[in-house]
Amino acid sequence: MNREAFEKKAALRRMIWSKMESMEVVTAPRPCYGKIPGFVGLHSATQRIIKTEAFRTATTIYTTPDVSTRLLREEALRHGKKLVISIPGLRGYILLDPAVFKASEIRYVSSMKGAVRRGEKIPFLENIKIDLVVLGSVAVNNDGARLGRGDGLYDLEYAILRETYSITAATPIVTLVHDTQIINEPIPMLIHDVPVDMIASPSGLIRVSSGKYKKPPGIFWEMLQIDFIKSTGILRKLFGIS
C-alpha cells in the first residue's frame, strides 16, 4: 500500500475515534478505538435509510456485523426483507429469512449473538442476489470516500460479492455514521477501496452524485498474499485452489 495514504488514513481514524469519545457521542462497546462505532442518533440515521427507494425495493440486504448496522438489520427483517450478514474474518455468511421467525424474535436475531445462534450459516454465496449493501464506516466525506477500521476486510468482502455475482456496480452502497464522522477533507482512496452512494446520519441523508470514485470490480489478487488466500476458504475457492 502507498505509505503516505496508509499514514493519512491512520491519522484520520485516530482523529475520528478521539473526537467521538471526547464528545460522548459513542455508544457501547467503548472505547471505540479500533472499531466501527455505534453512536447517539442511530435511530434517526436508520430511519433515513428506511425511507429510501433503495431500501423499499430491496428484497435481500447485505450488512456488515457492526453495532451501527444492528438497528437497520432489525428494521429490514420487520419489513420482510432477507438479510445476509458477513461473519467476521471472512468465515462465511449468516442468512436470515424473516418468514422463519416470530415478530417477538426479530430483535434478538438481528443482534450478532442471535443471528449466529438462529440464522442459517452458509460458507459461500451462490445464486443469491443482493439488492442493497450496508457497510460500517469510521469516516466518510461528501464525495463518497469511505474509511473503515484499517484491516481492509470490508473492502475485500465487497470484492468477493462482485466475484460471486451477488452484486453489480449498480447495487447501492449505504453507510450509517454520526455527523462527526462526516469530514470535509480528502480521504485517500486506492483501487481496492469501496466508496458509498448514500450516507445516513442523525441530521440528514447525503446522496453522493460526484461519481469521483469507481467501485472495485472484484478482487485484486496481486494485492493478496498467497498464504492468506490458502488459509481463507472463500478466497481459496474463488482462486481455484482445491
CSV table of C-alpha atoms in Angstrom, one decimal:
chain,number,residue,atom,x,y,z
A,1,MET,CA,0.0,0.0,0.0
A,2,ASN,CA,1.0,3.6,-0.6
A,3,ARG,CA,2.8,4.5,2.6
A,4,GLU,CA,1.6,8.1,2.6
A,5,ALA,CA,-2.0,7.0,2.1
A,6,PHE,CA,-1.7,4.5,4.9
A,7,GLU,CA,-0.4,7.1,7.3
A,8,LYS,CA,-3.1,9.6,6.3
A,9,LYS,CA,-5.8,7.0,6.8
A,10,ALA,CA,-4.5,6.0,10.2
A,11,ALA,CA,-4.4,9.7,11.3
A,12,LEU,CA,-7.9,10.3,10.2
A,13,ARG,CA,-9.2,7.2,12.1
A,14,ARG,CA,-7.4,8.4,15.3
A,15,MET,CA,-8.9,11.8,14.9
A,16,ILE,CA,-12.5,10.5,14.5
A,17,TRP,CA,-12.2,8.0,17.3
A,18,SER,CA,-10.8,10.6,19.7
A,19,LYS,CA,-13.4,13.2,18.7
A,20,MET,CA,-16.3,10.9,19.2
A,21,GLU,CA,-15.0,9.8,22.6
A,22,SER,CA,-14.4,13.3,23.8
A,23,MET,CA,-17.8,14.5,22.6
A,24,GLU,CA,-19.5,11.5,24.3
A,25,VAL,CA,-21.5,10.5,21.1
A,26,VAL,CA,-20.3,6.9,21.2
A,27,THR,CA,-22.5,4.1,22.4
A,28,ALA,CA,-21.3,0.8,23.9
A,29,PRO,CA,-19.0,-1.0,23.4
A,30,ARG,CA,-16.4,1.6,24.5
A,31,PRO,CA,-13.8,2.8,23.9
A,32,CYS,CA,-14.4,2.9,20.2
A,33,TYR,CA,-10.8,2.8,19.1
A,34,GLY,CA,-10.2,0.1,16.5
A,35,LYS,CA,-13.9,-0.4,16.0
A,36,ILE,CA,-16.8,0.7,13.7
A,37,PRO,CA,-18.5,2.9,16.3
A,38,GLY,CA,-22.1,2.8,17.5
A,39,PHE,CA,-23.4,6.3,18.0
A,40,VAL,CA,-26.1,8.5,19.6
A,41,GLY,CA,-28.8,9.2,17.0
A,42,LEU,CA,-28.6,5.8,15.3
A,43,HIS,CA,-32.4,5.5,15.2
A,44,SER,CA,-32.7,8.7,13.2
A,45,ALA,CA,-29.9,7.7,10.8
A,46,THR,CA,-31.6,4.3,10.3
A,47,GLN,CA,-35.0,5.8,9.6
A,48,ARG,CA,-33.4,7.9,6.8
A,49,ILE,CA,-32.3,4.8,5.0
A,50,ILE,CA,-35.6,3.0,5.5
A,51,LYS,CA,-37.4,5.9,3.7
A,52,THR,CA,-35.2,5.5,0.6
A,53,GLU,CA,-36.3,3.7,-2.6
A,54,ALA,CA,-33.2,1.6,-2.4
A,55,PHE,CA,-34.4,0.1,0.9
A,56,ARG,CA,-38.1,-0.1,0.0
A,57,THR,CA,-37.5,-2.0,-3.2
A,58,ALA,CA,-34.7,-4.3,-1.8
A,59,THR,CA,-35.6,-8.0,-1.3
A,60,THR,CA,-32.2,-9.0,0.1
A,61,ILE,CA,-29.9,-6.8,2.1
A,62,TYR,CA,-26.2,-7.4,2.9
A,63,THR,CA,-24.8,-5.8,6.1
A,64,THR,CA,-21.5,-5.9,7.9
A,65,PRO,CA,-21.8,-7.1,11.6
A,66,ASP,CA,-21.4,-3.8,13.3
A,67,VAL,CA,-23.2,-2.1,16.2
A,68,SER,CA,-24.1,0.8,13.8
A,69,THR,CA,-26.0,-1.6,11.5
A,70,ARG,CA,-27.9,-3.6,14.1
A,71,LEU,CA,-31.0,-1.4,14.1
A,72,LEU,CA,-31.2,-1.5,10.4
A,73,ARG,CA,-31.0,-5.2,10.4
A,74,GLU,CA,-33.9,-5.3,12.8
A,75,GLU,CA,-36.0,-2.9,10.7
A,76,ALA,CA,-35.1,-4.8,7.5
A,77,LEU,CA,-36.5,-8.1,9.0
A,78,ARG,CA,-39.6,-6.3,10.2
A,79,HIS,CA,-40.1,-5.0,6.7
A,80,GLY,CA,-40.0,-8.6,5.4
A,81,LYS,CA,-36.5,-8.4,3.8
A,82,LYS,CA,-34.0,-11.2,3.9
A,83,LEU,CA,-30.6,-10.4,5.4
A,84,VAL,CA,-27.1,-11.6,4.5
A,85,ILE,CA,-24.6,-10.8,7.3
A,86,SER,CA,-20.9,-11.3,6.9
A,87,ILE,CA,-19.2,-13.4,9.6
A,88,PRO,CA,-16.0,-11.6,10.8
A,89,GLY,CA,-12.7,-12.9,9.4
A,90,LEU,CA,-14.1,-13.9,6.0
A,91,ARG,CA,-15.6,-17.1,7.6
A,92,GLY,CA,-18.8,-17.1,5.6
A,93,TYR,CA,-22.2,-15.6,6.0
A,94,ILE,CA,-25.4,-15.8,8.0
A,95,LEU,CA,-28.7,-15.8,6.2
A,96,LEU,CA,-31.8,-14.5,8.0
A,97,ASP,CA,-35.2,-15.1,6.5
A,98,PRO,CA,-37.9,-13.1,8.3
A,99,ALA,CA,-40.5,-15.7,7.3
A,100,VAL,CA,-38.8,-18.2,9.7
A,101,PHE,CA,-39.1,-16.0,12.8
A,102,LYS,CA,-41.9,-14.7,15.0
A,103,ALA,CA,-42.3,-11.0,15.4
A,104,SER,CA,-41.2,-11.3,19.0
A,105,GLU,CA,-37.9,-12.9,17.9
A,106,ILE,CA,-36.8,-10.3,15.4
A,107,ARG,CA,-34.9,-8.0,17.8
A,108,TYR,CA,-32.9,-10.9,19.1
A,109,VAL,CA,-32.0,-12.4,15.8
A,110,SER,CA,-30.9,-9.0,14.4
A,111,SER,CA,-28.1,-9.0,17.0
A,112,MET,CA,-25.0,-10.8,16.1
A,113,LYS,CA,-25.4,-13.2,19.0
A,114,GLY,CA,-28.9,-14.1,17.9
A,115,ALA,CA,-28.0,-14.2,14.2
A,116,VAL,CA,-25.2,-16.7,14.9
A,117,ARG,CA,-27.5,-18.9,17.0
A,118,ARG,CA,-30.6,-18.8,14.9
A,119,GLY,CA,-29.5,-17.9,11.4
A,120,GLU,CA,-28.5,-20.2,8.5
A,121,LYS,CA,-24.8,-20.3,8.1
A,122,ILE,CA,-23.6,-20.5,4.6
A,123,PRO,CA,-19.9,-20.7,3.6
A,124,PHE,CA,-20.2,-19.3,0.1
A,125,LEU,CA,-22.8,-17.2,-1.7
A,126,GLU,CA,-24.3,-18.9,-4.7
A,127,ASN,CA,-27.4,-17.8,-6.5
A,128,ILE,CA,-28.2,-15.1,-4.0
A,129,LYS,CA,-28.9,-11.6,-5.5
A,130,ILE,CA,-28.2,-8.8,-3.1
A,131,ASP,CA,-30.1,-5.5,-3.7
A,132,LEU,CA,-28.6,-3.2,-1.1
A,133,VAL,CA,-25.2,-3.2,0.6
A,134,VAL,CA,-24.8,-1.7,4.1
A,135,LEU,CA,-21.2,-1.1,5.2
A,136,GLY,CA,-20.0,0.2,8.6
A,137,SER,CA,-17.6,3.1,8.5
A,138,VAL,CA,-15.2,5.1,10.7
A,139,ALA,CA,-15.3,8.2,8.4
A,140,VAL,CA,-16.7,9.3,5.1
A,141,ASN,CA,-16.8,12.5,3.1
A,142,ASN,CA,-19.3,14.1,0.7
A,143,ASP,CA,-17.6,12.6,-2.4
A,144,GLY,CA,-18.4,9.1,-1.1
A,145,ALA,CA,-14.9,8.3,0.0
A,146,ARG,CA,-15.0,5.8,3.0
A,147,LEU,CA,-12.7,4.8,5.7
A,148,GLY,CA,-13.0,1.5,7.6
A,149,ARG,CA,-11.2,0.1,10.6
A,150,GLY,CA,-8.0,-0.3,8.8
A,151,ASP,CA,-7.8,-4.1,8.2
A,152,GLY,CA,-9.3,-3.8,4.7
A,153,LEU,CA,-11.7,-6.7,5.2
A,154,TYR,CA,-14.9,-4.8,4.4
A,155,ASP,CA,-13.4,-3.7,1.1
A,156,LEU,CA,-12.4,-7.4,0.4
A,157,GLU,CA,-15.9,-8.6,1.4
A,158,TYR,CA,-17.3,-6.2,-1.2
A,159,ALA,CA,-14.9,-7.5,-3.8
A,160,ILE,CA,-16.0,-11.1,-3.0
A,161,LEU,CA,-19.6,-10.1,-3.6
A,162,ARG,CA,-18.6,-8.8,-7.0
A,163,GLU,CA,-16.7,-12.0,-7.8
A,164,THR,CA,-19.7,-14.2,-6.9
A,165,TYR,CA,-22.1,-12.0,-9.0
A,166,SER,CA,-24.2,-11.3,-5.9
A,167,ILE,CA,-24.0,-7.6,-6.7
A,168,THR,CA,-23.1,-5.4,-9.6
A,169,ALA,CA,-21.6,-1.9,-9.8
A,170,ALA,CA,-25.1,-0.5,-9.8
A,171,THR,CA,-26.0,-2.1,-6.4
A,172,PRO,CA,-26.4,0.8,-3.9
A,173,ILE,CA,-23.9,1.0,-1.0
A,174,VAL,CA,-25.0,2.9,2.1
A,175,THR,CA,-23.4,3.6,5.4
A,176,LEU,CA,-24.6,4.9,8.8
A,177,VAL,CA,-22.5,7.4,10.7
A,178,HIS,CA,-22.7,10.2,13.2
A,179,ASP,CA,-22.3,13.7,11.9
A,180,THR,CA,-18.9,13.9,13.4
A,181,GLN,CA,-17.8,11.1,11.1
A,182,ILE,CA,-18.5,13.1,8.0
A,183,ILE,CA,-15.4,15.1,7.3
A,184,ASN,CA,-14.6,17.8,4.8
A,185,GLU,CA,-11.0,16.8,4.0
A,186,PRO,CA,-9.9,14.2,1.4
A,187,ILE,CA,-9.8,10.6,2.3
A,188,PRO,CA,-7.2,8.6,0.3
A,189,MET,CA,-8.9,6.1,-2.0
A,190,LEU,CA,-6.9,3.3,-3.6
A,191,ILE,CA,-8.2,1.0,-6.3
A,192,HIS,CA,-9.5,-1.6,-3.9
A,193,ASP,CA,-11.2,0.9,-1.6
A,194,VAL,CA,-15.1,0.9,-1.7
A,195,PRO,CA,-16.9,4.3,-1.9
A,196,VAL,CA,-20.5,4.7,-0.8
A,197,ASP,CA,-23.6,6.0,-2.7
A,198,MET,CA,-25.5,7.2,0.4
A,199,ILE,CA,-24.5,8.5,3.8
A,200,ALA,CA,-27.2,8.4,6.6
A,201,SER,CA,-26.5,10.4,9.7
A,202,PRO,CA,-28.8,11.7,12.5
A,203,SER,CA,-29.1,15.1,10.8
A,204,GLY,CA,-29.7,14.0,7.2
A,205,LEU,CA,-29.1,11.8,4.1
A,206,ILE,CA,-26.4,12.6,1.7
A,207,ARG,CA,-26.7,11.1,-1.8
A,208,VAL,CA,-23.3,11.1,-3.5
A,209,SER,CA,-23.6,12.3,-7.0
A,210,SER,CA,-20.0,13.3,-7.9
A,211,GLY,CA,-19.1,9.9,-9.3
A,212,LYS,CA,-15.5,10.6,-8.3
A,213,TYR,CA,-14.6,7.1,-7.2
A,214,LYS,CA,-15.2,3.8,-9.0
A,215,LYS,CA,-16.3,0.7,-7.2
A,216,PRO,CA,-13.8,-2.1,-7.3
A,217,PRO,CA,-14.9,-4.7,-10.0
A,218,GLY,CA,-13.7,-7.6,-8.0
A,219,ILE,CA,-10.7,-8.9,-6.1
A,220,PHE,CA,-7.2,-7.6,-7.0
A,221,TRP,CA,-5.5,-10.9,-6.4
A,222,GLU,CA,-2.0,-9.4,-6.8
A,223,MET,CA,-2.6,-7.4,-3.6
A,224,LEU,CA,-3.1,-10.6,-1.5
A,225,GLN,CA,-0.5,-12.9,0.0
A,226,ILE,CA,-0.8,-16.4,-1.3
A,227,ASP,CA,-0.7,-17.8,2.3
A,228,PHE,CA,-3.7,-15.6,3.2
A,229,ILE,CA,-5.6,-16.9,0.1
A,230,LYS,CA,-4.8,-20.5,1.0
A,231,SER,CA,-5.9,-20.1,4.6
A,232,THR,CA,-9.3,-18.4,3.8
A,233,GLY,CA,-11.9,-20.8,2.5
A,234,ILE,CA,-13.9,-18.3,0.4
A,235,LEU,CA,-10.7,-16.9,-1.3
A,236,ARG,CA,-9.3,-20.4,-1.8
A,237,LYS,CA,-12.5,-21.4,-3.7
A,238,LEU,CA,-12.6,-18.3,-5.8
A,239,PHE,CA,-8.9,-18.6,-6.6
A,240,GLY,CA,-9.4,-22.2,-7.7
A,241,ILE,CA,-7.3,-23.9,-5.1
A,242,SER,CA,-8.9,-27.3,-4.2
